[in-house]
Coordinates of C-alpha atoms in Angstrom, one line a residue:
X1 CA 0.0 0.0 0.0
X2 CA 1.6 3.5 -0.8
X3 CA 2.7 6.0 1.8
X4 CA -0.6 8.1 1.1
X5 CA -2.8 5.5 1.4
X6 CA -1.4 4.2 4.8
X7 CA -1.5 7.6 6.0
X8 CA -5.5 8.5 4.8
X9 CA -6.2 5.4 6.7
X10 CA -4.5 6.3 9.7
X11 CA -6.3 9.5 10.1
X12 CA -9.7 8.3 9.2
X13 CA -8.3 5.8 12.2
X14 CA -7.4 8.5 14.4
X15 CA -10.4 10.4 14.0
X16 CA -12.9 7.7 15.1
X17 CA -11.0 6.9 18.2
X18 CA -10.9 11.0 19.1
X19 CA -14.3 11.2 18.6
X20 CA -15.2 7.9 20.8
X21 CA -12.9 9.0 23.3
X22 CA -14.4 12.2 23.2
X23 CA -17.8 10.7 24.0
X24 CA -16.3 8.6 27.0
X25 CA -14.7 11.2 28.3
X26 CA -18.3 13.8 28.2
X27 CA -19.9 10.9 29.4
X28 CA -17.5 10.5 32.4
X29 CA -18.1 13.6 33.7
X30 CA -21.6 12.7 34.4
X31 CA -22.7 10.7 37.3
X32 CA -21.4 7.2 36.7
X33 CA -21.4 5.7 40.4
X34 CA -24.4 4.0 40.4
X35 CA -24.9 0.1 39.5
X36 CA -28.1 1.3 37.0
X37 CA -25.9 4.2 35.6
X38 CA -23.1 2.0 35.1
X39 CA -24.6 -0.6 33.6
X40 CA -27.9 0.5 32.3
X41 CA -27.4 3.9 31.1
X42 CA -30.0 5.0 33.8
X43 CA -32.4 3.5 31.1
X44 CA -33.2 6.4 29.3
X45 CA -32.5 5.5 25.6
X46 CA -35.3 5.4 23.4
X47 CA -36.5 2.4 21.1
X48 CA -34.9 3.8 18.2
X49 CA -31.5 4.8 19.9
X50 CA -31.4 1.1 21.5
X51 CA -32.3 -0.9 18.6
X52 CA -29.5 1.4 16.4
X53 CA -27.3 0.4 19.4
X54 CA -28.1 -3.3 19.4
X55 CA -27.7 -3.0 15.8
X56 CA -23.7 -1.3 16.5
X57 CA -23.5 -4.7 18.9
X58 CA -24.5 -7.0 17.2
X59 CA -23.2 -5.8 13.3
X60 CA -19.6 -7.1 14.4
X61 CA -16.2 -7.6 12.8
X62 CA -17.3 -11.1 12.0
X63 CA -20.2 -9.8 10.1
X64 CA -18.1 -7.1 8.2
X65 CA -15.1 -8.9 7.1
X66 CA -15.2 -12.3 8.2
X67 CA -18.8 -13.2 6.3
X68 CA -17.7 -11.7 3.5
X69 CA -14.9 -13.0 3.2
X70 CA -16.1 -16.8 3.3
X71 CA -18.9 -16.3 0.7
X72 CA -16.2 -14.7 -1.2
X73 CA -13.6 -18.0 -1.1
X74 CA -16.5 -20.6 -0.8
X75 CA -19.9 -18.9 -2.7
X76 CA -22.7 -20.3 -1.3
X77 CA -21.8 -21.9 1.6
X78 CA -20.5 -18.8 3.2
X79 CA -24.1 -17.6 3.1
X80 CA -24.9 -19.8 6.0
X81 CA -23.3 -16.8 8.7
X82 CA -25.5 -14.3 7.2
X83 CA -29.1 -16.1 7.0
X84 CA -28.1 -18.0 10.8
X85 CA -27.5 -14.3 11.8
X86 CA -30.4 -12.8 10.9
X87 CA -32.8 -15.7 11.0
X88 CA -31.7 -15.8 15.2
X89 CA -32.6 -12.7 15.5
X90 CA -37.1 -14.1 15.3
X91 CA -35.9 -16.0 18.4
X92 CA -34.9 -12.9 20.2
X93 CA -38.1 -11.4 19.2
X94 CA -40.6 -14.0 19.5
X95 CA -39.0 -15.8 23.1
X96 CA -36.7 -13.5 24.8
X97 CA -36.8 -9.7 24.2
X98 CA -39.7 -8.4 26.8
X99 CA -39.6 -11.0 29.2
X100 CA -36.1 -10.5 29.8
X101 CA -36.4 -6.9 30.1
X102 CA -39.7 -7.4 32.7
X103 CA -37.5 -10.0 34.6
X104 CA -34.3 -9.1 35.0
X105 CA -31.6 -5.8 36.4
X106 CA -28.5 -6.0 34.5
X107 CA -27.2 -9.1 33.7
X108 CA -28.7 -12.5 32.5
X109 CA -28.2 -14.0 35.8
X110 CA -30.6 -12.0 36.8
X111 CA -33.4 -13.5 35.2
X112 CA -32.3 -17.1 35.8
X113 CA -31.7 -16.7 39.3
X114 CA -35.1 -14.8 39.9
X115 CA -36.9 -17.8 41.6
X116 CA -33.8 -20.1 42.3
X117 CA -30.8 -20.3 44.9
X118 CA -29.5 -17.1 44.0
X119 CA -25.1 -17.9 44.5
X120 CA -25.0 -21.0 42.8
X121 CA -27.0 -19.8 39.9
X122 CA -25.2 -16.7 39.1
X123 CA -21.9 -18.3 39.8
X124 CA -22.6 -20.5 36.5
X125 CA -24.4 -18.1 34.4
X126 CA -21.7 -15.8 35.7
X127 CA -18.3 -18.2 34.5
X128 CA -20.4 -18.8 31.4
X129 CA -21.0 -15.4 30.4
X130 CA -17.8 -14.5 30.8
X131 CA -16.7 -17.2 28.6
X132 CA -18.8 -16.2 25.6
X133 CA -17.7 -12.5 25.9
X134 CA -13.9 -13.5 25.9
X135 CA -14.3 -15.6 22.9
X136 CA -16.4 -13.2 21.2
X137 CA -13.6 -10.5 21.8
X138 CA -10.9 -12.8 20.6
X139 CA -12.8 -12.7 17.3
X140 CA -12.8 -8.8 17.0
X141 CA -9.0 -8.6 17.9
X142 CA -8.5 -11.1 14.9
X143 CA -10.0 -8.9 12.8
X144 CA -8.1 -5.8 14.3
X145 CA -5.0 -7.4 13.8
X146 CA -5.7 -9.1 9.9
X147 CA -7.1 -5.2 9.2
X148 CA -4.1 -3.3 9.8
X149 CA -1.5 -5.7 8.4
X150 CA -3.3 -5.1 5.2
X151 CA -3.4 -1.6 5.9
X152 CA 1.0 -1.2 6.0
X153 CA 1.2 -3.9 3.4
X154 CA 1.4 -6.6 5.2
X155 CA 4.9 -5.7 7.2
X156 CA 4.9 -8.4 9.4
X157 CA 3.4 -10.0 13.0
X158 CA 4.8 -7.1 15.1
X159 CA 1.7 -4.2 13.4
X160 CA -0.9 -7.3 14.0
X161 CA 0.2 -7.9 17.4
X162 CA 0.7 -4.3 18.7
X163 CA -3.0 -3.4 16.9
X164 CA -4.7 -5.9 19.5
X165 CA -2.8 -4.5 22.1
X166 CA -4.1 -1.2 21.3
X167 CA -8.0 -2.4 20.6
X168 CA -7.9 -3.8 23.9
X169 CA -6.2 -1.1 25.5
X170 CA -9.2 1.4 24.1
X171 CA -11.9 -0.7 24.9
X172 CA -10.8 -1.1 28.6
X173 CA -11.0 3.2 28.9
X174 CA -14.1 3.1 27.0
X175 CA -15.4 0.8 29.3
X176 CA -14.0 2.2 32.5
X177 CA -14.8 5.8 32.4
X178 CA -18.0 5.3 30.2
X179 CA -20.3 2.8 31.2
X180 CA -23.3 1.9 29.2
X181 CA -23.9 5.2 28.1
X182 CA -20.8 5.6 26.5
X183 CA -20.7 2.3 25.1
X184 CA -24.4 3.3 23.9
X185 CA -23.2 6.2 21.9
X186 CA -20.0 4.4 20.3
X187 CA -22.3 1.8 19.3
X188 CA -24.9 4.7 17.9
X189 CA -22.2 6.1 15.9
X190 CA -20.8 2.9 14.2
X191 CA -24.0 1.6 13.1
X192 CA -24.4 4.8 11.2
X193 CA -20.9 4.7 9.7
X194 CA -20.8 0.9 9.1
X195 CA -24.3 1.0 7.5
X196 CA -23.3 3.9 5.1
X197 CA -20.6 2.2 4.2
X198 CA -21.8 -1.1 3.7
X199 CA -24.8 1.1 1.2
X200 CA -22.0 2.6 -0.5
X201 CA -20.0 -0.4 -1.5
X202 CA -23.0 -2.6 -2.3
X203 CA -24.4 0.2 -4.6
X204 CA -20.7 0.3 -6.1
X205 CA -20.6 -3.3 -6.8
X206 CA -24.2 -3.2 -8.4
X207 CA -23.6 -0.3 -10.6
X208 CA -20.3 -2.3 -11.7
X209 CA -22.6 -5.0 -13.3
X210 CA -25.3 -2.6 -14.2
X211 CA -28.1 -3.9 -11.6
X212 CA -27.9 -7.4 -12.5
X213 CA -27.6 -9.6 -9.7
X214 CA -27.6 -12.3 -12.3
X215 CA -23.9 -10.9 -14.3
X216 CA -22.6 -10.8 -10.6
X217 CA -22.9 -14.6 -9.6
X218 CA -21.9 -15.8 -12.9
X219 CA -18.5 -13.3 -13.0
X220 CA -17.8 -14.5 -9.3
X221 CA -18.6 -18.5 -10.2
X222 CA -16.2 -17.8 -13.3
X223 CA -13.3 -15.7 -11.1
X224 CA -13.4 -18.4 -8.5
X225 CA -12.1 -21.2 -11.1
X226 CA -14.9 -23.6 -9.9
X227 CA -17.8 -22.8 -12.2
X228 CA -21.2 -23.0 -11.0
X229 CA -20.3 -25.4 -8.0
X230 CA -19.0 -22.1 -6.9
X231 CA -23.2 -21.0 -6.4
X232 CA -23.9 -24.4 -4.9
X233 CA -23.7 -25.7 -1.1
X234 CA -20.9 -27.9 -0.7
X235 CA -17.6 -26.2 -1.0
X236 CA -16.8 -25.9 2.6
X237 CA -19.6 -28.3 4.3
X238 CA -19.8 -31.0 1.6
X239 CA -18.1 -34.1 0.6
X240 CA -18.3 -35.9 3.8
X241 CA -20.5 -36.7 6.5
X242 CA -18.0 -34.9 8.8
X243 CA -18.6 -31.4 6.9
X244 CA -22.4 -32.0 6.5
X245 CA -22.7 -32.4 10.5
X246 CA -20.6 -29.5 10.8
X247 CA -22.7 -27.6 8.8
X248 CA -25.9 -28.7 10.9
X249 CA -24.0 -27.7 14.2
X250 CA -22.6 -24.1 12.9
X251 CA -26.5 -23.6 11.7
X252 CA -27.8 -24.8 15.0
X253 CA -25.6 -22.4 17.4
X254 CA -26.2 -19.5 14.9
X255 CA -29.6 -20.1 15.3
X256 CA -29.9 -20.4 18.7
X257 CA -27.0 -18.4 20.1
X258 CA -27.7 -14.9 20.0
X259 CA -30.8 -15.1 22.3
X260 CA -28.2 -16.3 24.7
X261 CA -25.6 -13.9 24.5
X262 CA -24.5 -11.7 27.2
X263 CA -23.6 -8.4 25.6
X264 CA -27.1 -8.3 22.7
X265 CA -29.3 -9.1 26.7
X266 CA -27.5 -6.5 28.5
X267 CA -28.9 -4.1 25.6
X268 CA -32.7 -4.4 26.9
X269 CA -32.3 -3.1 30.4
X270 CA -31.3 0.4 28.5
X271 CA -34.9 1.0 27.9
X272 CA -37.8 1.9 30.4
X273 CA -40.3 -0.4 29.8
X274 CA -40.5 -3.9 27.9
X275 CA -42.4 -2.5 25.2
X276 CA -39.7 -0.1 24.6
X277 CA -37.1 -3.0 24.2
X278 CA -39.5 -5.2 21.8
X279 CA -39.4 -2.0 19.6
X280 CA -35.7 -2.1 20.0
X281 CA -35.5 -5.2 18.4
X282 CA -37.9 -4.4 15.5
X283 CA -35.7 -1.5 14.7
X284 CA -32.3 -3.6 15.3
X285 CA -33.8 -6.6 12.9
X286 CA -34.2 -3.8 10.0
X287 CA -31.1 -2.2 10.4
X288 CA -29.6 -5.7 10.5
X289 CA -31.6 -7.9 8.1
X290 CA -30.6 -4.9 5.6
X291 CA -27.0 -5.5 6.1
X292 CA -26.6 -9.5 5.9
X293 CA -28.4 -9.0 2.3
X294 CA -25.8 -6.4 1.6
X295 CA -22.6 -9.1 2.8
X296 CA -23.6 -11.4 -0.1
X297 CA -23.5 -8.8 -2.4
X298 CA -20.0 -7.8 -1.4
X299 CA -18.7 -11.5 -0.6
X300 CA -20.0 -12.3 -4.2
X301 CA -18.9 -9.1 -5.5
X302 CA -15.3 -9.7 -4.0
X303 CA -15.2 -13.0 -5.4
X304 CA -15.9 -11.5 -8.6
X305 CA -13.5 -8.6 -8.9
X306 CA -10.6 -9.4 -6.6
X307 CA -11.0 -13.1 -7.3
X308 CA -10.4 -15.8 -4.3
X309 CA -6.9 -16.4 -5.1
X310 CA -5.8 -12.8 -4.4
X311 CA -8.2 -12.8 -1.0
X312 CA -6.7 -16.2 0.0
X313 CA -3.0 -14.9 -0.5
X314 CA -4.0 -11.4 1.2
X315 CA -5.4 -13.2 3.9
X316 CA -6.0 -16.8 4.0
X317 CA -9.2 -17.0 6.1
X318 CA -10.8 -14.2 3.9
X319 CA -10.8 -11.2 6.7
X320 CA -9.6 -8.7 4.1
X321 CA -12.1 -9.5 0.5
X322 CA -13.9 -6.3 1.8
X323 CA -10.9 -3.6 1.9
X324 CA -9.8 -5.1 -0.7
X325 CA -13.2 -4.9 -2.7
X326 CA -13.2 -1.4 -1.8
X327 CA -9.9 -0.7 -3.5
X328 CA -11.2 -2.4 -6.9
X329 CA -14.3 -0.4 -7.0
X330 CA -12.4 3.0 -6.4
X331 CA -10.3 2.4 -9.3
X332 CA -7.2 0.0 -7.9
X333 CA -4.1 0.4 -5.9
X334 CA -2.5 3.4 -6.3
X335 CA -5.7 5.7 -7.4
X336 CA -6.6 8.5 -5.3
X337 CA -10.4 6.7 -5.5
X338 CA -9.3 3.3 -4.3
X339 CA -6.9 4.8 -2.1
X340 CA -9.9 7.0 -0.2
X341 CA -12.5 4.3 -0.3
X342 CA -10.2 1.9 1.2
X343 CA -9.2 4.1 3.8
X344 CA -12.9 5.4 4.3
X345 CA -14.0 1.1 4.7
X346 CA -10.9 0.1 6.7
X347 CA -12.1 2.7 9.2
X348 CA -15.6 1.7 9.7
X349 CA -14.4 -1.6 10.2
X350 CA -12.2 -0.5 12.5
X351 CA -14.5 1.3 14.3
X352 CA -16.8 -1.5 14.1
X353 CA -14.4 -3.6 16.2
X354 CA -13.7 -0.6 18.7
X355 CA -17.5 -0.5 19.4
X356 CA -18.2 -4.2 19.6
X357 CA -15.6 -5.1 21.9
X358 CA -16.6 -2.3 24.5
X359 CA -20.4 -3.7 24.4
X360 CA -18.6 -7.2 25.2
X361 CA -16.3 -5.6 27.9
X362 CA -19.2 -4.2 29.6
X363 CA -21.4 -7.2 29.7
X364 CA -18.5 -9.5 31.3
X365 CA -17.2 -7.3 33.3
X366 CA -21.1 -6.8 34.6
X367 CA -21.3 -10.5 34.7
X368 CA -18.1 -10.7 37.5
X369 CA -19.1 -7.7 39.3
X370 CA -22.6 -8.1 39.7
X371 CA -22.8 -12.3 39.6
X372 CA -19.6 -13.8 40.1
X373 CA -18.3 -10.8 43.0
X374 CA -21.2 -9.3 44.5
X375 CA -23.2 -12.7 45.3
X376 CA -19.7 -13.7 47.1
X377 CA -19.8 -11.0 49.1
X378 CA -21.1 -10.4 52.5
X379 CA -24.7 -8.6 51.8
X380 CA -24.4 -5.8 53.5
X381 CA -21.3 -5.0 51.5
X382 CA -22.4 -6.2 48.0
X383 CA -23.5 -2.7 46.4
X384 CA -20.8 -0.7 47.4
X385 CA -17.8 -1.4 45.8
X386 CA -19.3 -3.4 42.7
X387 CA -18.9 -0.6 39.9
X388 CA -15.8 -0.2 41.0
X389 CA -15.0 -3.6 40.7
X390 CA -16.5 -4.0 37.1
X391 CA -14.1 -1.5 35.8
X392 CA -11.1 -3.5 37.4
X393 CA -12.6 -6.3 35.9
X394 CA -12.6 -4.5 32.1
X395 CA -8.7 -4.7 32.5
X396 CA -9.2 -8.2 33.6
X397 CA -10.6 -9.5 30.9
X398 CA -9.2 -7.1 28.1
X399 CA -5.5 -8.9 29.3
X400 CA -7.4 -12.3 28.6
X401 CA -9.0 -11.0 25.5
X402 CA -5.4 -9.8 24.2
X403 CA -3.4 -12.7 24.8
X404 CA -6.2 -15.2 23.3
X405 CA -6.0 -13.0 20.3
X406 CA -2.3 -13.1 19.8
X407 CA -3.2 -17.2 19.7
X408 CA -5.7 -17.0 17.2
X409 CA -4.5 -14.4 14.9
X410 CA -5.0 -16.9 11.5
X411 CA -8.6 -18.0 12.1
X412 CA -11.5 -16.5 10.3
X413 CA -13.2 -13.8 12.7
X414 CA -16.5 -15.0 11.6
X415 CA -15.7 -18.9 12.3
X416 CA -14.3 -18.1 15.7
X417 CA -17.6 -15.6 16.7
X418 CA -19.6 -19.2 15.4
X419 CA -17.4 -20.8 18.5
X420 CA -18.7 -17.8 20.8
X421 CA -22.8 -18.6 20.2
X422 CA -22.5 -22.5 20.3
X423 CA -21.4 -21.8 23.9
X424 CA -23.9 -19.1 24.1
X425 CA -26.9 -21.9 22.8
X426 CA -25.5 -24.7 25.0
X427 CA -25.1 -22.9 28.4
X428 CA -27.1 -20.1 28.8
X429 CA -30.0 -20.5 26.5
X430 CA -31.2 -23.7 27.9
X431 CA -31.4 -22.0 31.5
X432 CA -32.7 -19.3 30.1
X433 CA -36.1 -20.8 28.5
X434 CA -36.1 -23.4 31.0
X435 CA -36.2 -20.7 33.7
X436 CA -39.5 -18.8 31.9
X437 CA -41.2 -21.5 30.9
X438 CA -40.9 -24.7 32.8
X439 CA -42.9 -23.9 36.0
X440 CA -40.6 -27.4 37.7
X441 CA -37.0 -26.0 36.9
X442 CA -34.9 -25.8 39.9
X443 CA -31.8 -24.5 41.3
X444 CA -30.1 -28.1 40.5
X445 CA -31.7 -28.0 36.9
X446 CA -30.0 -24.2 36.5
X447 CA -26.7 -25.0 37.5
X448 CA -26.4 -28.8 35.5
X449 CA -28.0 -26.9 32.5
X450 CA -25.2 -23.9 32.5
X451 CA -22.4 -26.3 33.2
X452 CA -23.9 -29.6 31.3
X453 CA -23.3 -27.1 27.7
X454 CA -20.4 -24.9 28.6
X455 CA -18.4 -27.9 29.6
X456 CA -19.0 -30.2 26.6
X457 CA -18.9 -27.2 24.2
X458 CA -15.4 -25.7 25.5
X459 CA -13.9 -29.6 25.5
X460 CA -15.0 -30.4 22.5
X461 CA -13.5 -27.6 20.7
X462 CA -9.9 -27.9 22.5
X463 CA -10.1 -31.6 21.4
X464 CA -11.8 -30.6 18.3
X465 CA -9.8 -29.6 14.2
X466 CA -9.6 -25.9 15.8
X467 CA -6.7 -26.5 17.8
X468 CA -4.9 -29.4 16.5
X469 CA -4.1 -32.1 13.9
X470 CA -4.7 -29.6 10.7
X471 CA -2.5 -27.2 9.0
X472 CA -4.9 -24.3 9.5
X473 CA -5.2 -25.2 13.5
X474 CA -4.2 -23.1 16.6
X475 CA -1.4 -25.8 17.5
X476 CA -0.8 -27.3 14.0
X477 CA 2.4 -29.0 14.8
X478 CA 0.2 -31.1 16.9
X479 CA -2.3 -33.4 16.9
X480 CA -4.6 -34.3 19.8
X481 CA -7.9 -34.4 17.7
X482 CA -10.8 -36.6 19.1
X483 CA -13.7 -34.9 17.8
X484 CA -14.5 -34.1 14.2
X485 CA -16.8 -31.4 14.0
X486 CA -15.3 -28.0 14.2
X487 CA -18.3 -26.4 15.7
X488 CA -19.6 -28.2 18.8
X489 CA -23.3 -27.4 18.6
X490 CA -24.7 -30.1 17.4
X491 CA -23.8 -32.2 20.8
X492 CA -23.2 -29.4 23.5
X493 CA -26.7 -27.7 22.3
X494 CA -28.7 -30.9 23.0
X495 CA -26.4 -32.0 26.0
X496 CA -27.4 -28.0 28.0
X497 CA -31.3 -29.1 27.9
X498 CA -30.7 -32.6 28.6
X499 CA -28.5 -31.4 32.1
X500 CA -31.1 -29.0 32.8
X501 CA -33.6 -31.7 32.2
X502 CA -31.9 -34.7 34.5
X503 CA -30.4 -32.0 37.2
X504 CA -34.7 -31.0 37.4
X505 CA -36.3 -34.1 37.6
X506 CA -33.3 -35.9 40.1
X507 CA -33.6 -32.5 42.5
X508 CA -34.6 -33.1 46.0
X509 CA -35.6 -29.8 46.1
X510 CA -39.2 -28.8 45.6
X511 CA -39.9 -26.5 42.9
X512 CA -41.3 -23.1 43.8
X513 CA -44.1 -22.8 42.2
X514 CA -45.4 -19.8 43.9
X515 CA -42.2 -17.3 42.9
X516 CA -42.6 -19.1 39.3
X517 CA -46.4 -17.8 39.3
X518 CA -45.0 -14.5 40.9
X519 CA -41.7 -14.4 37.9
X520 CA -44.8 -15.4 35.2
X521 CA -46.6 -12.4 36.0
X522 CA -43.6 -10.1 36.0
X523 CA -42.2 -11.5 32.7
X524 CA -45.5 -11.2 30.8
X525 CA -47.5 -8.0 32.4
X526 CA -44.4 -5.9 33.5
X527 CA -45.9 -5.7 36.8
X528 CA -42.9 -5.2 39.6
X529 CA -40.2 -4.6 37.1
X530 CA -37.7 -2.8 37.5

């Protein structure tokens, strides 16, 4: 990349992270020591501003480069992250949205434990919350790091490694000083800026084949050197019954996972009333149903004007087809148009991953102040120091974040965020819908349920392709493979409700049905939340 194109970039860079820290820092000066402040925003944003927020969230790195770039190496079967992320989004609506805003406080442990044994519960949705966030921040430093290599031309590990430092870095101030509220407005911001661009490139890419969808597909089956296999499943989840499988499980936690993750729940205690966040998620499922159409016009569009082989050998999981895209459409390397529309998209996705990983910051740094420290502590002491304690926590798990993405640097982002919501469906959805809708769950049947799918899902993907026995593995020099599926849905999504199930029905302890009829009520009229 020439010198004027690294340094465009770089200010477009710079000018984001001013403006965010600006935000944090007008934000800071307002009151921030309260738990609902910190946490909530004081629940004050309107539908509109939350669901553009949840939009920010949820719109991640993964969806900007990582999707992309699989449809643009493997056609259709890349398609799978964009329809299993937008198709999860009816479960959110239809199941979780209001009665987790008329249930819970801040976290999801709030709505689990709500008629159970309140330590034991929040101590596993706790550990498991936490888990999702970190390996959903790992994902965004991926894409961080595979961003700015191809931003100086690919000079090496040190610019990858030193960009993750400094994206975790950022998200632990934004976190820290801001709360919610800053978060909030981050996210506001690059929903705006990442759905502009996303517009602007997709119009681009249309105009280049005069409107017709049909030209597109063929020139990208024709580029790719596979002909029309290129437009038909199979590429990446075909050819065995190992792939096929796969392909089940990675639909399956797609699916499922979002109405279990930590960070997209947090996002409907920001609003006053459960109304207001069932709105949210109309607006959010707009704003984000109109972006997953627009990644298959740029993955196929990539395909079709950079061509796979130059995506592969730019990046080999894909993470870079859409700067790259950009640079074709704005008239090649070294044009002042490809140099300013590359600059203008490697920003937004920048500032995509800035926002994203502060939303996750906050939510697990919630989940071990508010669950994991404050039902440890002695009660009279448990309000006090927990903000302070979530924002220690921030540096926490931005240091865990960092290193993990130092590890994982050559993984697709969008694979590894497909990781994060197969542990989101097998741990904390299962106690989540058991603990609205089976009037018999019990403290026993919460804590098997959380453990019975975080356990199988995290052991079957350190014993799974991910980490050893494959070239493209974590460890490839190794090879302690024992399971064959590289997503671990398919078992550790069944195996949650089955624990929840068995840890129910062997419980000594009665169910209380009377705090269920009391949490039913809540959940479904409002009446008593908070």
């Amino acid at each position: 990349m020439s010198g004027h194109h690294q340094a465009l970039a770089l200010l477009l860079f710079s000018a984001f992270v001013v403006v965010t820290l600006a935000i944090t820092t007008w934000v800071s000066r307002k009151r921030q020591g309260s738990a609902e402040e910190f946490y909530a925003g004081g629940r004050l944003f309107s539908p509109m501003e939350n669901g553009f927020a949840i939009a920010g969230d949820y719109m991640s790195a993964a969806s900007f480069l990582g999707i992309s770039g699989l449809i643009a190496l493997y056609g259709y079967d890349g398609m799978l992250y964009s329809v299993g992320f937008l198709v999860a989004w009816l479960v959110v609506l239809l199941l979780v949205a209001e009665l987790v805003r008329n249930c819970g406080r801040f976290t999801l442990a709030d709505v689990v434990a709500a008629r159970m044994a309140e330590r034991p519960v929040r101590t596993a949705v706790g550990v498991s919350s936490v888990t999702v966030s970190v390996l959903y921040l790992v994902a965004q430093m991926v894409g961080a790091g595979s961003l700015v290599a191809l931003l100086l031309g690919g000079t090496g590990d040190t610019a990858r490694s030193w960009t993750v430092v400094g994206v975790g870095a950022l998200m632990v101030v934004y976190v820290s000083l801001g709360g919610m509220r800053a978060t909030t407005w981050i996210q506001i911001v690059k929903a705006v800026l990442l759905m502009g661009g996303a517009v602007a490139l997709t119009v681009l890419v249309l105009a280049r084949f005069h409107g017709d969808v049909n030209s597109l597909l063929t020139s990208a089956a024709e580029r790719s050197g596979r002909g029309v296999d290129f437009l038909s499943p199979g590429i990446l989840y075909g050819g065995s019954w190992t792939a096929r499988l796969d392909f089940i499980s990675l639909g399956l936690a797609l699916v499922l996972g979002t109405a279990g993750l930590p960070h997209i729940l947090s996002r409907f205690y920001t609003v006053p009333t459960a109304r207001a966040a069932r709105r949210s998620v109309v607006w959010s499922i707009g704003l984000i149903g109109g972006f997953y159409l627009m990644t298959i016009v740029l993955g196929f569009g990539a395909a079709a004007l950079v061509g796979p082989a130059d995506v592969h050998a730019s990046n080999a999981s894909g993470n870079t087809a859409v700067p790259l895209l950009a640079l074709v459409l704005g008239g090649g390397e070294g044009s002042t148009g490809g140099t300013v529309l590359f600059a203008v998209v490697a920003a937004v996705a920048f500032a995509t991953i800035l926002a994203v990983v502060a939303g996750i910051t906050l939510a697990s740094s919630a989940s071990v102040a508010h669950d994991l420290y404050a039902s440890w502590r002695r009660p009279g002491a448990r309000r006090r120091g927990e903000v302070g304690v979530a924002r220690a926590a921030a540096v926490g798990i931005g240091a865990v974040a960092i290193g993990l993405g130092l590890l994982a640097r050559d993984l697709n982002v969008a694979f590894l965020v497909g990781l994060a919501f197969a542990v989101a469906a097998s741990a904390n959805l299962p106690a989540l819908l058991y603990s609205l809708f089976w009037r018999s769950f019990t403290t026993r049947g919460a804590v098997w349920a959380v453990y019975g799918g975080l356990i199988p899902a995290v052991l079957l993907v350190l014993v799974s392709p991910v980490v050893s026995g494959s070239p493209s593995s974590l460890f490839p020099g190794v090879d302690f493979q024992l399971f064959p599926l590289e997503n671990p849905g398919l078992v550790s999504v069944p195996a949650g409700f089955l624990a929840g199930w068995i840890g129910t029905v062997t419980s000594p302890e009665p169910p209380d049905r009377a705090r269920h009829a009391e949490t039913e009520v809540r959940a479904l009229t409002g009446a008593g939340a908070v």
